[in-house]
Coordinates of C-alpha atoms and ligand atoms in Angstrom, one line a residue:
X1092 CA 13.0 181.8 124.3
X1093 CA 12.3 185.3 123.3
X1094 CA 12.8 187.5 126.7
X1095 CA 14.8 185.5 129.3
X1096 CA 15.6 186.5 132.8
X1097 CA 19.1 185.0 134.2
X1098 CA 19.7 184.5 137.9
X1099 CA 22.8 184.2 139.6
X1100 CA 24.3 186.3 136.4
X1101 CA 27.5 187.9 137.8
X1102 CA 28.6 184.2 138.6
X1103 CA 31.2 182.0 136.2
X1104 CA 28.5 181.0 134.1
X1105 CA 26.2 184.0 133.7
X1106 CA 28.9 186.3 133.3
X1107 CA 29.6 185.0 129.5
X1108 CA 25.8 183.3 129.2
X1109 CA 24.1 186.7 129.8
X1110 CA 26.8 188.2 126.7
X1111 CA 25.8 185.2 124.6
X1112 CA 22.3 185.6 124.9
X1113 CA 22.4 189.2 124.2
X1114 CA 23.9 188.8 121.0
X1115 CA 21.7 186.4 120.0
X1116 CA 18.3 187.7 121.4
X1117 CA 19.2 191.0 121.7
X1118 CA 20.4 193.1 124.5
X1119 CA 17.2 194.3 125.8
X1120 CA 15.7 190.9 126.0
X1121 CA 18.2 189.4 128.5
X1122 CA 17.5 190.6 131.8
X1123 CA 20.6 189.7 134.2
X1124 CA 20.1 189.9 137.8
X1125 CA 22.0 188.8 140.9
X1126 CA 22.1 189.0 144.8
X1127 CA 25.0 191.8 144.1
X1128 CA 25.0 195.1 142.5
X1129 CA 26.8 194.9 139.3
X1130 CA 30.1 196.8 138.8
X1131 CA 30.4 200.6 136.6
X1132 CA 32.1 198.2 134.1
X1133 CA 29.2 196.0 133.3
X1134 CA 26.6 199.0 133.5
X1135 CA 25.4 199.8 129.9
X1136 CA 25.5 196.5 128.4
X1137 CA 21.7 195.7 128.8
X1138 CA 19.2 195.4 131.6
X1139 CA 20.0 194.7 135.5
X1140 CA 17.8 193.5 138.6
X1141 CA 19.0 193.2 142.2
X1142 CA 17.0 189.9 142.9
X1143 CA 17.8 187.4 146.0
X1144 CA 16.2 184.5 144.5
X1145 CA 14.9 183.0 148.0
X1146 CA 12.7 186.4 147.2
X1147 CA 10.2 184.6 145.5
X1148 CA 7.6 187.8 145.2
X1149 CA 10.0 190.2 144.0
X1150 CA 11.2 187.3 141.5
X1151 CA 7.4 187.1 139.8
X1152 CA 7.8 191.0 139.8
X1153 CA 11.0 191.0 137.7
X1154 CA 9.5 188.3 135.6
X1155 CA 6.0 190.2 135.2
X1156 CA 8.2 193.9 134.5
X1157 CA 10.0 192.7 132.1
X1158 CA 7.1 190.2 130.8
X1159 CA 9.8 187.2 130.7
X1160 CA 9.1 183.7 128.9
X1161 CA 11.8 182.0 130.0
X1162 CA 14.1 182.2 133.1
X1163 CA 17.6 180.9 133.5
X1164 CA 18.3 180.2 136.9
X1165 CA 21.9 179.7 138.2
X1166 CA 22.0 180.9 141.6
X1167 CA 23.2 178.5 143.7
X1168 CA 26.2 177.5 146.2
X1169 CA 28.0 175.4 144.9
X1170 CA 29.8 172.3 145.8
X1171 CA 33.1 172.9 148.4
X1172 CA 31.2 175.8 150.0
X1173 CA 28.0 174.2 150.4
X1174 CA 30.1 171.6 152.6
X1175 CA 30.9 174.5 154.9
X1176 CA 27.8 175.9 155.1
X1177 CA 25.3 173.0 154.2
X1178 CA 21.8 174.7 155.6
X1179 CA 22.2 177.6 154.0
X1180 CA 23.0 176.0 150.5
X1181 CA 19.9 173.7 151.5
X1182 CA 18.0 177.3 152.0
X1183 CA 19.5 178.8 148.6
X1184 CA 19.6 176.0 146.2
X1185 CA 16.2 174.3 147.1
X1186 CA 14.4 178.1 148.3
X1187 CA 15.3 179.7 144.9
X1188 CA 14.7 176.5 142.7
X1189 CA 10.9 176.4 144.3
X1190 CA 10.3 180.5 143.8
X1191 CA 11.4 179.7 140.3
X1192 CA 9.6 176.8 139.5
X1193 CA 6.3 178.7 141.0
X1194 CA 7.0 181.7 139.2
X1195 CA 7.4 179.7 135.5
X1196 CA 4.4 177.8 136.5
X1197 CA 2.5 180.9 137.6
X1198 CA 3.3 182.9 134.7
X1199 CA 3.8 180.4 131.8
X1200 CA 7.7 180.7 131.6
X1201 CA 10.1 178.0 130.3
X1202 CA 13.0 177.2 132.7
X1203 CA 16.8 176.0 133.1
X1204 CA 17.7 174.7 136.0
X1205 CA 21.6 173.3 135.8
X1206 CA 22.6 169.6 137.8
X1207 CA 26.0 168.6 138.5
X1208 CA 28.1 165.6 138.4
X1209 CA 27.8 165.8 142.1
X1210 CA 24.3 164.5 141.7
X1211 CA 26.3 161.3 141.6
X1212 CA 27.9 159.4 144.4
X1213 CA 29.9 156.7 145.9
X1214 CA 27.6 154.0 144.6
X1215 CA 27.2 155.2 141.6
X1216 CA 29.2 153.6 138.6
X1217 CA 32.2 155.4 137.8
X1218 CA 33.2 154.7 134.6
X1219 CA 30.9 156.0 131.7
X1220 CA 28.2 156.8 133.9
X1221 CA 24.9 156.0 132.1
X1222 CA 22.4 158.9 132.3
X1223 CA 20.0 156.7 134.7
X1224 CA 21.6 155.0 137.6
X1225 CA 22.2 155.2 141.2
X1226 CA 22.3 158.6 142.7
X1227 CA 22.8 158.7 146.3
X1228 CA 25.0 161.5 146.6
X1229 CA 27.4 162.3 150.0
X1230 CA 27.8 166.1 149.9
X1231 CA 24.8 168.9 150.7
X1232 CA 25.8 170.6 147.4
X1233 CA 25.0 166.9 145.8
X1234 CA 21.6 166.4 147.5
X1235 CA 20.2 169.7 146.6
X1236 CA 20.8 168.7 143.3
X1237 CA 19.4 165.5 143.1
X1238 CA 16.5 166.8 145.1
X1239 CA 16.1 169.7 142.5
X1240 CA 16.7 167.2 139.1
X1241 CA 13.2 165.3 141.2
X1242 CA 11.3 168.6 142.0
X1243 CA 12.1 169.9 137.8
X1244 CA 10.6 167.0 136.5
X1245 CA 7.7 166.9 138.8
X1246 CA 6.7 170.3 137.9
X1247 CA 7.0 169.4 134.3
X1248 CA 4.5 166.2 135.3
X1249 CA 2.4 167.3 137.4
X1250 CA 1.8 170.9 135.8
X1251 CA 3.5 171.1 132.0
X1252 CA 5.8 173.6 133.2
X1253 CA 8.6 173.5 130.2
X1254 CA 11.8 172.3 132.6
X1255 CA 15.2 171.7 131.5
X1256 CA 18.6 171.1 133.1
X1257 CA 21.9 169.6 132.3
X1258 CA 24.0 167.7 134.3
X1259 CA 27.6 170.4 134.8
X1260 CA 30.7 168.6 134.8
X1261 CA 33.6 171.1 136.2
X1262 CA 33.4 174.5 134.4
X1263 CA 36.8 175.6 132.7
X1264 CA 37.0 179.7 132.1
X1265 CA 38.9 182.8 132.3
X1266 CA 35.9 185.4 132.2
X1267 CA 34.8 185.4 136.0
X1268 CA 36.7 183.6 138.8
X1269 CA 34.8 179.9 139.5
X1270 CA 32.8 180.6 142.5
X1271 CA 33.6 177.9 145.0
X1272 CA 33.6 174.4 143.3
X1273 CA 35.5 171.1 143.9
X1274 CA 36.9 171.3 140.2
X1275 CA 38.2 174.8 140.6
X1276 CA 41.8 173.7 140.4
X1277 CA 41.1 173.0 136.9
X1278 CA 40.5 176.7 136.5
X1279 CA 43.0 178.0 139.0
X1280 CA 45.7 175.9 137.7
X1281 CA 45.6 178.4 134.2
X1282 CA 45.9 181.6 135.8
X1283 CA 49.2 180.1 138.6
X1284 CA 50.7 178.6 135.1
X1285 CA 50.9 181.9 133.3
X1286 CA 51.5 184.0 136.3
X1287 CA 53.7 182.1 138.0
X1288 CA 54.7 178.5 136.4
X1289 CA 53.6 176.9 138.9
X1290 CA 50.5 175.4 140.7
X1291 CA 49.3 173.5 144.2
X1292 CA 46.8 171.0 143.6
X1293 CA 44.5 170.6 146.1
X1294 CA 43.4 167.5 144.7
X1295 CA 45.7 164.2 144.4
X1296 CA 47.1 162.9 141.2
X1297 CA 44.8 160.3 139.8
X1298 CA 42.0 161.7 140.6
X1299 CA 39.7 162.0 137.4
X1300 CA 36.8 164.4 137.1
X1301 CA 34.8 165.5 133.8
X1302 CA 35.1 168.7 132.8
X1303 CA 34.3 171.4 129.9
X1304 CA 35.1 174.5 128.3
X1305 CA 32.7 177.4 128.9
X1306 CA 31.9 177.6 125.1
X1307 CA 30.9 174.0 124.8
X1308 CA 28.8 175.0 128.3
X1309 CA 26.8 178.3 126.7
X1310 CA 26.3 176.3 123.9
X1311 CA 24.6 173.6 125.1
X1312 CA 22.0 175.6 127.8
X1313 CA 20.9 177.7 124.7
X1314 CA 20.6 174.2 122.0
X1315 CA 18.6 172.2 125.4
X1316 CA 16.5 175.2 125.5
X1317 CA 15.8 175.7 121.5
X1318 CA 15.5 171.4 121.2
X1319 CA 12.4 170.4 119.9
X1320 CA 10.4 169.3 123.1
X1321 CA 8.8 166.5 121.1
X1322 CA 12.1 164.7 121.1
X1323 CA 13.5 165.3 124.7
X1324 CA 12.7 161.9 126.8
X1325 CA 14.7 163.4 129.8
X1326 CA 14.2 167.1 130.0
X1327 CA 16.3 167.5 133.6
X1328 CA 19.7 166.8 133.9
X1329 CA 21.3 165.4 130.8
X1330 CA 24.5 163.8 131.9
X1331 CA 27.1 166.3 129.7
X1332 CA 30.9 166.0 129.4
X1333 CA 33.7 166.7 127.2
X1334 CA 36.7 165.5 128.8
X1335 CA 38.0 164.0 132.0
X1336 CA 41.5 164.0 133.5
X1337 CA 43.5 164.2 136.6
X1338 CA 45.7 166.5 137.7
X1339 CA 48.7 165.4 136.2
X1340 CA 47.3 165.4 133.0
X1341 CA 46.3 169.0 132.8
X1342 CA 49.8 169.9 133.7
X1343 CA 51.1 167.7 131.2
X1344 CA 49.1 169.7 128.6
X1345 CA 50.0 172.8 130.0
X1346 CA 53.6 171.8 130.1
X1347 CA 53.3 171.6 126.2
X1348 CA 53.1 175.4 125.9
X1349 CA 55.1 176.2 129.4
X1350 CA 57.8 173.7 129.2
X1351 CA 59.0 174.7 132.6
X1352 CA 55.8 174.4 134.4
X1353 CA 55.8 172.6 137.8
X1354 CA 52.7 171.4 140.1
X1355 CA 53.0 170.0 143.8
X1356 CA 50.2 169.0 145.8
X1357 CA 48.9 169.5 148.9
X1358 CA 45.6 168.1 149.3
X1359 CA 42.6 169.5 150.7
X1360 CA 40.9 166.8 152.5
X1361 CA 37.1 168.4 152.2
X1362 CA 37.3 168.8 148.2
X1363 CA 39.4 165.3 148.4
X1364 CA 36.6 163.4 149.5
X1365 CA 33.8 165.2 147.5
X1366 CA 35.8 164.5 144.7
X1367 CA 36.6 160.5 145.7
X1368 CA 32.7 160.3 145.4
X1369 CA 31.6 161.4 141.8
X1370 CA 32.7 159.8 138.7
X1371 CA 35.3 159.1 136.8
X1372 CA 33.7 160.1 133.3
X1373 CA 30.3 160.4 132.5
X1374 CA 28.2 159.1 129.0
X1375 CA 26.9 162.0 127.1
X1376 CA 25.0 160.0 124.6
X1377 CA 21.4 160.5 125.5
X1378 CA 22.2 164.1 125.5
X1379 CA 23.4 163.5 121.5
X1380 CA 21.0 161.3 120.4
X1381 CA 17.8 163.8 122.2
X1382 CA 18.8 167.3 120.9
X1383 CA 22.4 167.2 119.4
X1384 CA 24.4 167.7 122.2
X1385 CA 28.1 167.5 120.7
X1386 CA 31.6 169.3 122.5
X1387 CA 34.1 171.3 120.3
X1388 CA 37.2 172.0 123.1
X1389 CA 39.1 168.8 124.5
X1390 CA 42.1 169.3 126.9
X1391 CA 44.1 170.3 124.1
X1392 CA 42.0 173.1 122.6
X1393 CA 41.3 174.0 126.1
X1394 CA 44.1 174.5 127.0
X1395 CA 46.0 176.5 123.7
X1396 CA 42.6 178.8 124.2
X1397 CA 43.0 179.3 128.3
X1398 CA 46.9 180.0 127.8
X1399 CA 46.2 182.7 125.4
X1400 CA 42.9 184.0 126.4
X1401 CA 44.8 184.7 130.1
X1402 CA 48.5 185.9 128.7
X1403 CA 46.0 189.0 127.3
X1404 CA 43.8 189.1 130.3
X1405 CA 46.7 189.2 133.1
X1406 CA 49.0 191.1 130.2
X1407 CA 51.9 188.3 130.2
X1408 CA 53.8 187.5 127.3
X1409 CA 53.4 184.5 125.0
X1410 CA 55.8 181.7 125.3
X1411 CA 54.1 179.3 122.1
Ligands
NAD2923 P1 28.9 181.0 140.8 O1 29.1 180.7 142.3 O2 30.0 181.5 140.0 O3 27.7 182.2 140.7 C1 26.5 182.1 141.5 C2 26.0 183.5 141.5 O4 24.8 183.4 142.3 C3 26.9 184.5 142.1 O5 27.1 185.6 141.3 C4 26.2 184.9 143.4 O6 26.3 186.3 143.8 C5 24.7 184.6 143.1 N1 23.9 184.4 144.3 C6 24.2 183.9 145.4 N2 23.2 183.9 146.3 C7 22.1 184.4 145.6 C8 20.8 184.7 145.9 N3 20.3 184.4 147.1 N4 20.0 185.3 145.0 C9 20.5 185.6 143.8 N5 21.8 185.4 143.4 C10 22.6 184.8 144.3 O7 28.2 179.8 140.1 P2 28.3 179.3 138.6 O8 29.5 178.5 138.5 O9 28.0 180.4 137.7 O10 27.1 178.2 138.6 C11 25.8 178.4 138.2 C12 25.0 177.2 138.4 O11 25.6 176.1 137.6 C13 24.8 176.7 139.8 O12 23.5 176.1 139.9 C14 25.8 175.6 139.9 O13 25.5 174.6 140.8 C15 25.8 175.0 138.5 N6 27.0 174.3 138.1 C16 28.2 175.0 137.9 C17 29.4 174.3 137.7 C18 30.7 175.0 137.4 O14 31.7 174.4 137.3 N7 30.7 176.4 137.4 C19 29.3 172.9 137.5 C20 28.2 172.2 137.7 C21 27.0 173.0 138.0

């Protein structure tokens, strides 16, 4: 990647991708765009594109402008919203996938395309999910992705375009709010903990989901993307994790540095169920042995880091 285009970029992910690629690459070779205008804030840091990805002519434009060579593409709706609104996150996730995959195939460009756990479902194995198996998932969020894991490596069969993707587990962060996931508890739980000392789970105890830390989730789009594409056997959607837990076990960590912390539930039936169908924990290995793949933060670091990362964000004082 030398010049990259990001999609989606104000979102949980590309707000701290787009940073990390501009340190690396430079600022004036990361080109961040999004549905919204940005905020005064954000203006100087680099370049900015309005660009509604179902816009598949303006999005060879930005490419050609800016003479792009590889394109990150992470707008989407994502899981608990797509269940409200399931044809337009057929319309988004699907329309803005094929614009992009014409546009890297028109104009030579390499592209990321992120899966999800919830390309799993009820039938698939939930305990150590291997990286092939069953996937016949229950949610529209979870179709679009299996559809779009098919339509990535199709491209890269049928007409060499250089596809990639990795398989999200929940996304743990303090940058930019999550954006409408069934994990999102694990992110919310954070900022209630050090604002309040308390949290509401939407989802029940017991329930275990993998999850990740947003530097173990930068770092591994940017190593997929730099692998050596003489060693990738996959390509699409490596299965990546670094930890899974239920709800009770977050609190528990969190407990260690907020002794006085205290989660109830009520649970959400909608993000219940989603949740009830994807795995427990997922195997990472093909991911290690194919380009490195390898996660730094477990719940512990995660959490020490989130406390203190948010106690300076939402100026609260430190209690550990
Ligand atoms: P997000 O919801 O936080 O951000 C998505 C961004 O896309 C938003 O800024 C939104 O304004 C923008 N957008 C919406 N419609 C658009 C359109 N038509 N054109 C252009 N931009 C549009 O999402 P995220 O968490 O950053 O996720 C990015 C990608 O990673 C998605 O494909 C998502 O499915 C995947 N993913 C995320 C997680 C996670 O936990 N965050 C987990 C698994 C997979």
């Amino acid at each position: 990647m030398k010049r990259i285009l990001v999609t989606g970029a104000l979102g949980q992910i590309g707000s701290e991708l787009v940073q990390q690629l501009r340190n690396t690459y430079g600022a004036d070779n990361v080109v961040a765009s999004d549905i919204r205008a940005k905020s005064g804030q954000e203006a100087q840091i680099g370049p900015f594109e309005v660009l509604d990805v179902t816009d598949g002519k303006r999005m060879a434009q930005v490419v050609k402008q800016y003479n792009a060579d590889a394109i990150i593409h992470l707008a989407a709706l994502l899981s608990s919203t797509a269940e409200t609104k399931p044809q337009l996150a057929w319309n988004l996730n699907m329309g803005g996938l094929v614009n992009a995959l014409e546009v890297s195939r028109e104009l030579g460009c390499q592209l990321f395309s992120p899966s999800s756990i919830a390309a799993f479902g009820p039938d698939t194995p939930r305990i150590f999910t291997p990286q092939d198996t069953i996937q016949r998932p229950t949610s529209m969020y979870g179709v679009t992705k299996v559809a779009g894991e098919l339509l990535c490596d199709y491209y890269y069969q049928k007409f060499g375009v250089d596809t990639r993707g990795l398989r999200f587990p929940g996304l743990i962060s303090y940058v930019a709010p999550p954006g409408g996931g069934t994990t999102d508890y694990a992110v919310e739980i954070y900022y209630e903990a050090v604002r309040n000392g308390r949290y509401t789970s939407y989802i029940a105890p017991g329930t275990f989901m993998d999850m990740m830390y947003m530097p173990d989730a930068l770092d591994a789009v940017v190593n997929l993307m730099e692998a050596d594409a003489s060693r990738l056997k996959h390509r699409n959607a490596f299965n990546i994790s670094a930890m899974s837990f239920a709800p009770e076990q977050i609190a528990h960590a969190i407990q260690q540095h907020i002794p006085d912390f205290r989660m109830d539930y009520e649970v959400d039936p909608v993000r219940q169920s989603i949740a009830d169908s994807w795995p427990d924990s997922i195997d990472s290995s093909q991911a290690a042995e194919e380009w490195g793949f390898k996660a730094k933060y477990d719940l512990e670091r995660t959490t020490k880091d989130m406390l203190s990362k948010l106690r300076s964000k939402l100026h609260v004082g430190q209690q550990s």
